[in-house]
Tab-separated table of C-alpha atoms and ligand atoms in Angstrom:
chain	number	residue	atom	x	y	z
A	141	MET	CA	-3.048	-66.756	-66.154
A	142	LEU	CA	0.251	-64.882	-65.985
A	143	GLU	CA	3.487	-65.513	-67.809
A	144	GLU	CA	6.335	-64.910	-65.390
A	145	HIS	CA	9.387	-64.366	-67.587
A	146	ARG	CA	10.963	-61.570	-65.534
A	147	SER	CA	10.136	-59.625	-62.403
A	148	THR	CA	7.149	-58.000	-64.127
A	149	GLN	CA	4.300	-60.287	-64.999
A	150	LYS	CA	2.827	-60.429	-68.465
A	151	ILE	CA	-0.802	-61.208	-69.146
A	152	SER	CA	-0.885	-64.395	-71.192
A	153	ARG	CA	-1.944	-64.466	-74.834
A	154	GLU	CA	-4.825	-66.800	-73.872
A	155	ASP	CA	-6.163	-64.197	-71.446
A	156	ILE	CA	-6.145	-61.488	-74.102
A	157	CYS	CA	-7.834	-63.919	-76.540
A	158	ARG	CA	-10.481	-64.511	-73.878
A	159	GLN	CA	-11.099	-60.766	-73.715
A	160	LEU	CA	-11.422	-60.673	-77.497
A	161	ARG	CA	-13.992	-63.473	-77.277
A	162	PHE	CA	-16.024	-61.263	-74.914
A	163	CYS	CA	-15.779	-58.530	-77.563
A	164	ALA	CA	-17.128	-60.955	-80.189
A	165	GLU	CA	-20.017	-61.958	-77.913
A	166	ILE	CA	-20.905	-58.301	-77.334
A	167	ARG	CA	-20.777	-57.679	-81.090
A	168	ALA	CA	-23.182	-60.611	-81.548
A	169	LEU	CA	-25.519	-59.141	-78.902
A	170	HIS	CA	-25.686	-55.934	-80.925
A	171	SER	CA	-26.154	-57.630	-84.299
A	172	ALA	CA	-29.930	-57.891	-83.954
A	173	ARG	CA	-30.191	-54.219	-83.114
A	174	PRO	CA	-32.026	-52.076	-85.702
A	175	GLY	CA	-30.680	-48.755	-86.985
A	176	GLY	CA	-26.936	-49.164	-87.352
A	177	PRO	CA	-24.114	-49.819	-84.925
A	178	PRO	CA	-24.297	-48.703	-81.308
A	179	LEU	CA	-22.369	-45.538	-80.493
A	180	ALA	CA	-19.596	-44.964	-77.962
A	181	CYS	CA	-18.266	-41.659	-76.703
A	182	THR	CA	-14.879	-41.516	-74.961
A	183	GLN	CA	-13.614	-38.524	-73.006
A	184	THR	CA	-10.027	-38.355	-71.787
A	185	TYR	CA	-8.627	-36.193	-69.009
A	186	GLY	CA	-4.990	-35.693	-68.050
A	187	CYS	CA	-1.773	-36.924	-69.556
A	188	GLN	CA	-0.705	-38.695	-72.751
A	189	GLN	CA	-0.644	-42.000	-70.885
A	190	ASN	CA	-4.386	-41.616	-70.456
A	191	GLU	CA	-4.712	-40.766	-74.162
A	192	ALA	CA	-2.833	-43.962	-74.968
A	193	ASP	CA	-5.086	-45.958	-72.605
A	194	THR	CA	-8.184	-44.496	-74.268
A	195	GLU	CA	-6.855	-45.613	-77.662
A	196	ARG	CA	-6.856	-49.170	-76.298
A	197	LEU	CA	-10.370	-48.834	-74.872
A	198	ARG	CA	-11.507	-47.583	-78.277
A	199	GLY	CA	-9.779	-50.587	-79.836
A	200	TYR	CA	-11.815	-52.917	-77.642
A	201	LEU	CA	-15.022	-50.939	-78.317
A	202	ALA	CA	-14.446	-51.198	-82.087
A	203	GLU	CA	-14.048	-54.980	-81.692
A	204	MET	CA	-17.391	-54.977	-79.873
A	205	GLY	CA	-19.008	-53.356	-82.894
A	206	TYR	CA	-19.251	-49.784	-81.618
A	207	ALA	CA	-18.923	-46.740	-83.849
A	208	PHE	CA	-17.803	-43.472	-82.258
A	209	THR	CA	-19.492	-40.177	-81.560
A	210	GLN	CA	-18.341	-37.049	-79.782
A	211	SER	CA	-21.830	-36.380	-78.469
A	212	PRO	CA	-22.641	-37.853	-75.034
A	213	ALA	CA	-26.336	-37.242	-75.779
A	214	GLU	CA	-26.409	-39.754	-78.645
A	215	ALA	CA	-23.980	-42.305	-77.194
A	216	ASP	CA	-25.069	-45.729	-75.996
A	217	VAL	CA	-21.953	-45.969	-73.873
A	218	ILE	CA	-19.848	-43.169	-72.423
A	219	ILE	CA	-16.371	-43.752	-71.003
A	220	LEU	CA	-14.626	-41.090	-68.970
A	221	ASN	CA	-10.921	-41.848	-68.592
A	222	THR	CA	-9.965	-39.718	-65.617
A	223	CYS	CA	-6.954	-37.989	-64.091
A	224	ALA	CA	-6.178	-37.626	-60.383
A	225	ILE	CA	-3.071	-35.495	-60.572
A	226	ARG	CA	-4.745	-32.251	-59.452
A	227	GLU	CA	-7.861	-31.341	-57.549
A	228	HIS	CA	-9.036	-29.179	-60.435
A	229	ALA	CA	-8.989	-32.181	-62.807
A	230	GLU	CA	-11.060	-34.209	-60.330
A	231	HIS	CA	-13.657	-31.463	-60.016
A	232	ARG	CA	-13.936	-31.254	-63.789
A	233	VAL	CA	-14.523	-35.006	-64.040
A	234	LEU	CA	-17.126	-35.033	-61.268
A	235	GLY	CA	-18.841	-32.082	-62.966
A	236	ALA	CA	-18.913	-33.998	-66.258
A	237	VAL	CA	-20.200	-37.170	-64.579
A	238	GLY	CA	-22.867	-35.113	-62.791
A	239	ALA	CA	-24.077	-33.643	-66.090
A	240	LEU	CA	-24.546	-37.134	-67.543
A	241	VAL	CA	-27.533	-37.682	-65.285
A	242	HIS	CA	-29.480	-35.643	-67.872
A	243	THR	CA	-28.264	-37.546	-70.946
A	244	LYS	CA	-29.105	-40.812	-69.226
A	245	ARG	CA	-32.587	-39.539	-68.387
A	246	GLU	CA	-33.114	-38.699	-72.078
A	247	LYS	CA	-31.636	-41.981	-73.224
A	248	PRO	CA	-32.577	-44.757	-70.803
A	249	GLY	CA	-30.237	-47.720	-71.198
A	250	GLN	CA	-27.218	-45.526	-71.731
A	251	LEU	CA	-24.196	-46.976	-69.908
A	252	ILE	CA	-21.695	-44.733	-68.122
A	253	CYS	CA	-18.212	-45.994	-67.292
A	254	VAL	CA	-15.541	-44.174	-65.289
A	255	CYS	CA	-11.958	-45.438	-65.429
A	256	GLY	CA	-8.397	-44.161	-65.043
A	257	CYS	CA	-6.464	-42.818	-62.073
A	258	MET	CA	-9.359	-41.142	-60.269
A	259	ALA	CA	-11.389	-44.331	-60.392
A	260	GLN	CA	-8.536	-46.081	-58.589
A	261	GLU	CA	-8.657	-43.741	-55.590
A	262	PRO	CA	-10.730	-45.411	-52.851
A	263	HIS	CA	-12.423	-42.181	-51.745
A	264	THR	CA	-13.432	-41.301	-55.320
A	265	ALA	CA	-14.743	-44.789	-56.044
A	266	GLU	CA	-16.804	-44.479	-52.849
A	267	THR	CA	-18.129	-41.062	-53.907
A	268	LEU	CA	-19.124	-42.438	-57.303
A	269	LYS	CA	-20.831	-45.393	-55.647
A	270	ARG	CA	-22.820	-43.301	-53.185
A	271	SER	CA	-23.545	-40.025	-54.947
A	272	TYR	CA	-23.394	-40.720	-58.703
A	273	ARG	CA	-25.947	-43.470	-59.193
A	274	GLN	CA	-25.916	-42.908	-62.962
A	275	VAL	CA	-22.443	-44.505	-63.168
A	276	ASP	CA	-22.608	-48.204	-64.094
A	277	LEU	CA	-18.978	-49.341	-64.266
A	278	VAL	CA	-15.881	-48.105	-62.452
A	279	PHE	CA	-12.436	-49.618	-63.001
A	280	GLY	CA	-8.843	-48.553	-62.437
A	281	PRO	CA	-5.911	-48.512	-64.897
A	282	GLN	CA	-4.800	-51.985	-63.810
A	283	ALA	CA	-8.099	-53.497	-64.934
A	284	LEU	CA	-8.093	-51.891	-68.393
A	285	TRP	CA	-7.042	-55.080	-70.165
A	286	ARG	CA	-10.146	-56.803	-68.684
A	287	PHE	CA	-12.584	-54.122	-69.864
A	288	PRO	CA	-14.433	-56.478	-72.292
A	289	GLU	CA	-15.111	-58.984	-69.520
A	290	LEU	CA	-16.365	-56.279	-67.140
A	291	PHE	CA	-18.479	-54.687	-69.835
A	292	HIS	CA	-19.931	-58.050	-70.887
A	293	ARG	CA	-20.947	-58.684	-67.274
A	294	LEU	CA	-22.577	-55.263	-67.181
A	295	LEU	CA	-24.555	-55.923	-70.369
A	296	THR	CA	-25.673	-59.426	-69.508
A	297	ARG	CA	-26.304	-59.309	-65.777
A	298	ARG	CA	-27.041	-55.660	-65.039
A	299	GLY	CA	-26.194	-54.188	-61.662
A	300	ARG	CA	-23.324	-51.737	-61.098
A	301	ILE	CA	-19.696	-52.949	-61.158
A	302	PHE	CA	-16.779	-51.506	-59.213
A	303	ASP	CA	-13.407	-53.113	-59.985
A	304	THR	CA	-10.716	-51.024	-58.327
A	305	ASP	CA	-8.420	-53.522	-56.611
A	306	LEU	CA	-4.836	-52.298	-56.834
A	307	SER	CA	-2.779	-55.288	-57.933
A	308	ALA	CA	0.976	-55.167	-58.487
A	309	GLY	CA	0.122	-54.541	-62.139
A	310	ALA	CA	1.107	-56.470	-65.209
A	311	ILE	CA	1.915	-55.900	-68.860
A	312	ALA	CA	-0.773	-56.690	-71.409
A	313	GLU	CA	0.160	-56.962	-75.101
A	314	GLY	CA	-2.150	-57.550	-78.040
A	315	ILE	CA	-4.967	-55.189	-77.019
A	316	PRO	CA	-6.452	-53.694	-80.209
A	317	VAL	CA	-5.851	-49.962	-80.650
A	318	VAL	CA	-7.878	-47.279	-82.427
A	319	ARG	CA	-5.556	-44.310	-82.706
A	320	GLN	CA	-6.347	-40.698	-83.274
A	321	GLU	CA	-5.892	-39.868	-86.914
A	322	GLY	CA	-2.731	-38.084	-87.875
A	323	VAL	CA	0.998	-38.405	-87.989
A	324	LYS	CA	1.588	-38.475	-84.235
A	325	ALA	CA	1.405	-41.509	-81.991
A	326	TRP	CA	2.115	-42.404	-78.382
A	327	VAL	CA	3.769	-45.657	-77.482
A	328	PRO	CA	3.795	-46.594	-73.788
A	329	VAL	CA	7.116	-48.225	-72.909
A	330	MET	CA	6.386	-48.722	-69.230
A	331	TYR	CA	3.652	-48.261	-66.659
A	332	GLY	CA	3.567	-47.197	-63.019
A	333	CYS	CA	6.108	-45.391	-60.882
A	334	ASN	CA	8.372	-46.263	-57.948
A	335	ASN	CA	9.379	-42.760	-56.970
A	336	PHE	CA	6.738	-41.591	-54.504
A	337	CYS	CA	7.357	-37.871	-54.840
A	338	SER	CA	5.592	-36.589	-51.752
A	339	TYR	CA	2.962	-34.582	-53.667
A	340	CYS	CA	2.089	-37.176	-56.300
A	341	ILE	CA	-0.755	-39.675	-56.404
A	342	VAL	CA	0.495	-41.635	-59.432
A	343	PRO	CA	2.345	-44.469	-57.638
A	344	TYR	CA	-0.759	-45.111	-55.539
A	345	VAL	CA	-3.090	-45.415	-58.512
A	346	ARG	CA	-0.878	-46.794	-61.286
A	347	GLY	CA	1.185	-49.243	-59.240
A	348	ARG	CA	4.883	-50.124	-59.474
A	349	GLU	CA	7.094	-49.662	-62.523
A	350	ARG	CA	6.828	-52.345	-65.149
A	351	SER	CA	8.445	-52.255	-68.567
A	352	ARG	CA	7.169	-53.626	-71.842
A	353	ALA	CA	9.499	-56.013	-73.633
A	354	PRO	CA	11.684	-54.143	-76.168
A	355	GLU	CA	10.617	-56.430	-79.024
A	356	ASP	CA	6.946	-55.512	-78.454
A	357	ILE	CA	7.732	-51.784	-78.363
A	358	LEU	CA	9.932	-51.939	-81.462
A	359	ALA	CA	7.319	-53.950	-83.365
A	360	GLU	CA	4.705	-51.312	-82.504
A	361	ILE	CA	6.966	-48.464	-83.658
A	362	ARG	CA	7.749	-50.292	-86.900
A	363	GLU	CA	4.040	-50.778	-87.554
A	364	LEU	CA	3.320	-47.107	-86.821
A	365	VAL	CA	6.039	-45.905	-89.184
A	366	GLN	CA	4.722	-48.201	-91.917
A	367	ALA	CA	1.233	-46.775	-91.314
A	368	GLY	CA	2.543	-43.235	-91.860
A	369	CYS	CA	3.278	-41.972	-88.321
A	370	ARG	CA	6.115	-39.491	-88.325
A	371	ASP	CA	6.268	-38.272	-84.724
A	372	ILE	CA	6.370	-41.002	-82.100
A	373	THR	CA	6.470	-40.295	-78.376
A	374	LEU	CA	7.664	-43.031	-76.043
A	375	LEU	CA	5.704	-42.761	-72.809
A	376	GLY	CA	6.347	-43.627	-69.191
A	377	GLN	CA	6.063	-41.878	-65.823
A	378	ASN	CA	9.849	-42.110	-65.645
A	379	VAL	CA	11.252	-43.474	-68.893
A	380	ASN	CA	14.782	-43.262	-67.451
A	381	SER	CA	14.160	-46.326	-65.324
A	382	TYR	CA	12.881	-48.328	-68.296
A	383	GLY	CA	14.181	-51.884	-68.245
A	384	ALA	CA	15.084	-52.091	-64.549
A	385	ASP	CA	12.613	-54.994	-64.262
A	386	LEU	CA	13.621	-56.687	-67.523
A	387	ALA	CA	15.863	-59.702	-67.739
A	388	GLY	CA	17.702	-58.723	-70.940
A	389	GLY	CA	19.583	-55.669	-69.654
A	390	MET	CA	18.036	-53.189	-72.105
A	391	ASP	CA	17.815	-49.679	-70.645
A	392	PHE	CA	16.113	-46.607	-72.089
A	393	ALA	CA	19.219	-45.418	-73.921
A	394	GLY	CA	19.446	-48.872	-75.532
A	395	LEU	CA	15.779	-48.772	-76.470
A	396	LEU	CA	16.218	-45.367	-78.095
A	397	ARG	CA	19.200	-46.632	-80.077
A	398	ALA	CA	17.254	-49.715	-81.207
A	399	ALA	CA	14.237	-47.594	-82.247
A	400	ASN	CA	16.581	-45.287	-84.151
A	401	GLU	CA	17.551	-48.255	-86.368
A	402	ILE	CA	13.992	-48.621	-87.687
A	403	PRO	CA	13.978	-47.458	-91.329
A	404	GLY	CA	12.006	-44.372	-92.385
A	405	GLU	CA	11.912	-40.627	-91.767
A	406	PHE	CA	10.363	-40.058	-88.355
A	407	LEU	CA	11.076	-38.429	-85.019
A	408	LEU	CA	11.370	-40.119	-81.663
A	409	ARG	CA	10.333	-38.187	-78.575
A	410	PHE	CA	9.896	-39.342	-75.022
A	411	MET	CA	8.430	-38.244	-71.742
A	412	THR	CA	8.737	-37.999	-68.814
A	413	SER	CA	12.259	-38.085	-67.389
A	414	HIS	CA	13.170	-37.962	-63.727
A	415	PRO	CA	16.336	-35.864	-63.253
A	416	LYS	CA	17.822	-38.303	-60.751
A	417	ASP	CA	17.835	-41.040	-63.422
A	418	ALA	CA	18.635	-38.970	-66.515
A	419	SER	CA	21.979	-40.489	-67.432
A	420	GLN	CA	24.991	-39.435	-69.456
A	421	GLU	CA	24.401	-42.582	-71.506
A	422	LEU	CA	20.935	-41.321	-72.452
A	423	PHE	CA	22.301	-37.879	-73.362
A	424	LYS	CA	24.896	-39.605	-75.567
A	425	ALA	CA	22.257	-41.782	-77.204
A	426	MET	CA	20.179	-38.681	-77.961
A	427	ALA	CA	23.169	-36.907	-79.442
A	428	GLU	CA	24.042	-39.902	-81.633
A	429	CYS	CA	20.570	-40.976	-82.813
A	430	GLU	CA	19.497	-38.828	-85.747
A	431	LYS	CA	15.824	-39.674	-85.165
A	432	ALA	CA	15.851	-38.584	-81.508
A	433	ALA	CA	14.183	-35.168	-81.453
A	434	PRO	CA	16.379	-32.473	-79.875
A	435	HIS	CA	13.900	-31.867	-77.068
A	436	PHE	CA	14.217	-32.858	-73.432
A	437	HIS	CA	11.421	-32.445	-70.892
A	438	LEU	CA	13.159	-32.569	-67.537
A	439	PRO	CA	10.873	-31.540	-64.656
A	440	PHE	CA	12.777	-29.659	-61.937
A	441	GLN	CA	9.765	-28.800	-59.702
A	442	SER	CA	11.711	-26.442	-57.399
A	443	GLY	CA	14.982	-24.509	-57.379
A	444	SER	CA	15.446	-25.054	-53.646
A	445	THR	CA	17.310	-28.117	-52.431
A	446	ARG	CA	15.381	-28.027	-49.149
A	447	VAL	CA	12.035	-28.064	-50.982
A	448	LEU	CA	13.263	-30.801	-53.334
A	449	GLU	CA	14.059	-32.891	-50.284
A	450	ALA	CA	10.583	-32.280	-48.849
A	451	MET	CA	9.222	-33.331	-52.250
A	452	ASN	CA	11.275	-36.551	-52.037
A	453	ARG	CA	12.781	-35.801	-55.443
A	454	ARG	CA	16.225	-37.171	-54.552
A	455	TYR	CA	18.344	-34.611	-56.404
A	456	THR	CA	19.619	-31.187	-55.468
A	457	ARG	CA	19.487	-27.852	-57.242
A	458	GLU	CA	23.190	-28.264	-58.081
A	459	GLY	CA	22.642	-31.830	-59.315
A	460	TYR	CA	19.872	-30.651	-61.628
A	461	LEU	CA	22.017	-27.848	-63.030
A	462	GLU	CA	24.867	-30.306	-63.619
A	463	LYS	CA	22.544	-32.562	-65.657
A	464	VAL	CA	21.443	-29.596	-67.770
A	465	ALA	CA	25.060	-28.603	-68.362
A	466	ALA	CA	25.988	-32.175	-69.350
A	467	LEU	CA	23.063	-32.368	-71.754
A	468	ARG	CA	23.858	-29.012	-73.333
A	469	ALA	CA	27.530	-29.936	-73.659
A	470	LEU	CA	26.499	-32.795	-75.950
A	471	ILE	CA	23.502	-31.138	-77.669
A	472	PRO	CA	23.998	-27.359	-77.520
A	473	ASP	CA	20.719	-26.478	-79.267
A	474	ILE	CA	18.551	-28.853	-77.215
A	475	VAL	CA	15.063	-27.507	-76.526
A	476	LEU	CA	14.575	-27.796	-72.797
A	477	THR	CA	11.154	-27.773	-71.133
A	478	SER	CA	10.197	-28.483	-67.562
A	479	ASP	CA	7.526	-28.621	-64.846
A	480	VAL	CA	7.563	-26.452	-61.735
A	481	ILE	CA	5.360	-26.348	-58.658
A	482	VAL	CA	4.798	-23.024	-56.899
A	483	GLY	CA	3.713	-22.956	-53.250
A	484	PHE	CA	4.729	-26.423	-52.095
A	485	PRO	CA	3.843	-26.693	-48.365
A	486	GLY	CA	6.429	-24.827	-46.318
A	487	GLU	CA	8.071	-23.127	-49.319
A	488	THR	CA	9.327	-19.736	-48.138
A	489	ALA	CA	9.578	-16.525	-50.126
A	490	GLY	CA	13.344	-17.050	-50.238
A	491	GLU	CA	12.936	-20.572	-51.595
A	492	PHE	CA	10.609	-19.269	-54.269
A	493	GLU	CA	13.364	-16.799	-55.260
A	494	GLU	CA	15.674	-19.816	-55.695
A	495	THR	CA	13.155	-21.276	-58.149
A	496	LEU	CA	13.070	-18.017	-60.078
A	497	SER	CA	16.861	-17.836	-60.191
A	498	LEU	CA	17.059	-21.399	-61.506
A	499	ILE	CA	14.635	-20.499	-64.288
A	500	GLU	CA	16.744	-17.455	-65.158
A	501	GLU	CA	19.913	-19.517	-65.099
A	502	VAL	CA	18.655	-22.429	-67.218
A	503	ARG	CA	16.445	-20.377	-69.557
A	504	PHE	CA	13.948	-23.093	-70.439
A	505	ASP	CA	12.201	-22.880	-73.788
A	506	ALA	CA	8.842	-23.469	-72.091
A	507	LEU	CA	7.548	-24.325	-68.636
A	508	PHE	CA	4.463	-26.089	-67.347
A	509	THR	CA	3.661	-24.191	-64.169
A	510	PHE	CA	1.397	-25.370	-61.372
A	511	ILE	CA	0.304	-24.082	-57.988
A	512	PHE	CA	0.564	-26.868	-55.424
A	513	SER	CA	-2.621	-28.933	-55.204
A	514	PRO	CA	-2.896	-31.321	-52.229
A	515	ARG	CA	-3.759	-34.894	-53.137
A	516	LYS	CA	-5.469	-36.921	-50.469
A	517	GLY	CA	-3.337	-39.879	-49.344
A	518	THR	CA	0.032	-38.294	-50.230
A	519	PRO	CA	2.522	-37.096	-47.562
A	520	ALA	CA	2.460	-33.494	-48.823
A	521	ALA	CA	-1.288	-33.237	-48.233
A	522	SER	CA	-0.700	-33.261	-44.469
A	523	MET	CA	2.382	-30.997	-44.378
A	524	PRO	CA	1.999	-27.586	-42.691
A	525	ASP	CA	1.221	-25.034	-45.380
A	526	PRO	CA	1.279	-21.556	-43.848
A	527	MET	CA	1.669	-19.425	-47.003
A	528	PRO	CA	-1.634	-17.732	-47.939
A	529	ARG	CA	-3.119	-18.602	-51.316
A	530	GLU	CA	-2.839	-14.956	-52.477
A	531	GLU	CA	0.910	-14.965	-51.867
A	532	LYS	CA	1.297	-18.196	-53.826
A	533	ALA	CA	-0.789	-16.692	-56.637
A	534	ALA	CA	1.444	-13.598	-56.695
A	535	HIS	CA	4.551	-15.841	-56.885
A	536	PHE	CA	2.931	-17.789	-59.684
A	537	GLN	CA	2.271	-14.590	-61.672
A	538	ARG	CA	5.858	-13.441	-61.232
A	539	LEU	CA	7.188	-16.783	-62.364
A	540	VAL	CA	4.952	-16.855	-65.437
A	541	ALA	CA	6.086	-13.321	-66.360
A	542	VAL	CA	9.763	-14.310	-66.093
A	543	GLN	CA	9.252	-17.424	-68.218
A	544	ASP	CA	7.116	-15.588	-70.792
A	545	LYS	CA	9.943	-13.129	-71.378
A	546	ILE	CA	12.460	-15.965	-71.799
A	547	SER	CA	10.143	-17.893	-74.155
A	548	GLU	CA	9.598	-14.774	-76.227
A	549	GLU	CA	13.331	-14.089	-76.495
A	550	LYS	CA	14.101	-17.704	-77.357
A	551	HIS	CA	11.400	-17.789	-80.007
A	552	ALA	CA	12.595	-14.490	-81.512
A	553	ALA	CA	16.017	-16.087	-82.038
A	554	TYR	CA	14.430	-18.549	-84.512
A	555	ILE	CA	13.510	-15.771	-86.963
A	556	GLY	CA	15.407	-16.169	-90.225
A	557	LYS	CA	16.326	-19.810	-89.569
A	558	THR	CA	15.208	-22.648	-91.817
A	559	LEU	CA	14.050	-25.736	-89.944
A	560	ARG	CA	12.876	-29.115	-91.120
A	561	CYS	CA	9.415	-29.314	-89.540
A	562	LEU	CA	6.627	-31.851	-89.565
A	563	VAL	CA	3.286	-30.425	-90.714
A	564	ASP	CA	1.037	-32.139	-88.214
A	565	GLY	CA	-2.380	-30.589	-88.548
A	566	ALA	CA	-4.591	-27.630	-89.289
A	567	ASP	CA	-6.883	-25.374	-87.323
A	568	GLU	CA	-8.927	-22.242	-87.966
A	569	LYS	CA	-5.710	-20.195	-88.376
A	570	GLY	CA	-4.124	-22.441	-91.020
A	571	LEU	CA	-1.606	-25.274	-90.944
A	572	THR	CA	0.368	-26.229	-87.852
A	573	ALA	CA	3.809	-27.764	-87.803
A	574	ARG	CA	6.364	-28.694	-85.164
A	575	THR	CA	10.054	-27.960	-85.161
A	576	PRO	CA	12.282	-30.918	-84.254
A	577	GLY	CA	12.408	-29.375	-80.754
A	578	ASN	CA	8.575	-29.415	-80.646
A	579	ARG	CA	7.960	-25.666	-80.979
A	580	LEU	CA	4.658	-24.859	-82.655
A	581	VAL	CA	4.927	-23.224	-86.118
A	582	ARG	CA	1.961	-21.669	-87.901
A	583	LEU	CA	1.981	-21.408	-91.687
A	584	GLN	CA	-0.351	-21.083	-94.630
A	585	GLY	CA	-0.575	-23.761	-97.275
A	586	GLY	CA	-2.680	-26.458	-98.872
A	587	GLU	CA	-3.895	-29.486	-96.965
A	588	GLU	CA	-1.685	-31.669	-99.180
A	589	LEU	CA	1.243	-30.551	-96.999
A	590	ALA	CA	-0.249	-32.230	-93.919
A	591	GLY	CA	1.798	-35.167	-92.698
A	592	ARG	CA	4.925	-34.103	-94.571
A	593	PHE	CA	8.337	-32.978	-93.412
A	594	LEU	CA	8.978	-29.546	-94.874
A	595	ASP	CA	11.805	-27.012	-94.736
A	596	ILE	CA	10.229	-23.925	-93.202
A	597	VAL	CA	11.733	-20.440	-92.920
A	598	ILE	CA	10.744	-18.844	-89.618
A	599	THR	CA	9.405	-15.365	-90.250
A	600	GLY	CA	7.816	-14.377	-86.959
A	601	ALA	CA	7.493	-15.345	-83.304
A	602	ASN	CA	5.693	-14.625	-80.063
A	603	LYS	CA	5.959	-16.241	-76.638
A	604	TRP	CA	3.759	-19.187	-77.583
A	605	SER	CA	4.624	-20.012	-81.176
A	606	LEU	CA	6.494	-19.290	-84.400
A	607	THR	CA	5.218	-18.378	-87.845
A	608	GLY	CA	6.857	-19.468	-91.053
A	609	GLU	CA	6.595	-20.266	-94.717
A	610	PRO	CA	7.854	-23.124	-96.875
A	611	ALA	CA	11.511	-22.523	-97.830
A	612	GLY	CA	11.913	-21.563	-101.483
A	613	GLY	CA	8.160	-21.267	-101.811
B	180	SF4	S1	8.286	-39.469	-60.737
B	180	SF4	FE1	7.271	-38.441	-59.003
B	180	SF4	S2	5.953	-36.917	-60.020
B	180	SF4	FE2	6.494	-38.433	-61.593
B	180	SF4	S3	4.841	-39.943	-61.555
B	180	SF4	FE3	6.456	-40.708	-60.194
B	180	SF4	S4	5.876	-39.986	-58.163
B	180	SF4	FE4	4.683	-38.776	-59.643
């Protein structure tokens, strides 16, 4: 069943073909159905990795003959791809699953599937089994490649299915993909995580790190560029350890260099990077590859070395600052973004001040800020946490105010510059574009500009975004 050509196992081609045969059988089951193709509705929570997983589920569903709808009420099958990273996300998912009891009552025969990280947590799977009887199929990220087989069993035998065994994980290639329309695409380069940061559930639900073979990744990027994608994000929980399980010696810097050789005008982004593994070699590769976007997302989480140790992050405040300095020495105008957690258990007021001072020292372009959320089963969930919620909330507000001011000042410095941006969409306010460093630019213009690289003069800014107009226009 598994090809063992390196320390990570790869699902064999025959196994994927078997899954595609299940898809064909399901399509045949639907063929006698009157009134057009059956409808599927997918809902994704959480990170881009989940978005990429949903694109594969939609690929399988399309092979099964499903068309897509955004309305759960009219769907024959609903898939919720869930996130377990924060309590809030879990509550949202359970709220959404709870509401589906009504759609199922209105549409008997509707099938409800829950997958993703939350489904892999034993206590959540148990809750779904006991208290959410409307759910028919539950499976974790490791079982995604077997979705057709599980779904076929559901359709042909009835009875609820729970498939949440946590295996070591494997790499599956050849799963069909239905991507979101547009010029952006996500390409997973690896799955899982070995780091066990003390607050994080990911290693428990997504398994150990395993890298895709470079030739498969490069073939996918080539295909995407040929299909018109212009902004490609390489995904992994910690892309910096890409290749550690591969026989050929390719690391992430090497992968970036190889992707940079693919012909065409496009940008390469990546996320996420762990500071302990962000190497000088990667910084050099970024500086030398013209397609590597000048944007680095480097989560620091805390400015206090003591808190970083309690988080099991395995770098110090000084080590982090050294990495930033090394990166900026090679790419002075790099756009730097980060994640920070406020109110980690045991964080003192003084340690919070260290976080603020790090923010003021680095001057990030943008920050993703979170108040600590305990995740059942992680070490941090049982650490003493004496700071009252109100004090954490006050710290959070202070931090946001400091970062807002920095973001506003950094954005203001763009005014008058001309940047080559990718027009990537439109909303009710007009066209949207992204600078190479991934800052949002709003502009007016015809839809024919969508999907094109354009020189844009920046004419205005606020803390969230820039405004601009086509240069020479
Ligand atoms: S590096 Fe840490 S925070 Fe990121 S996924 Fe792994 S354990 Fe979670």
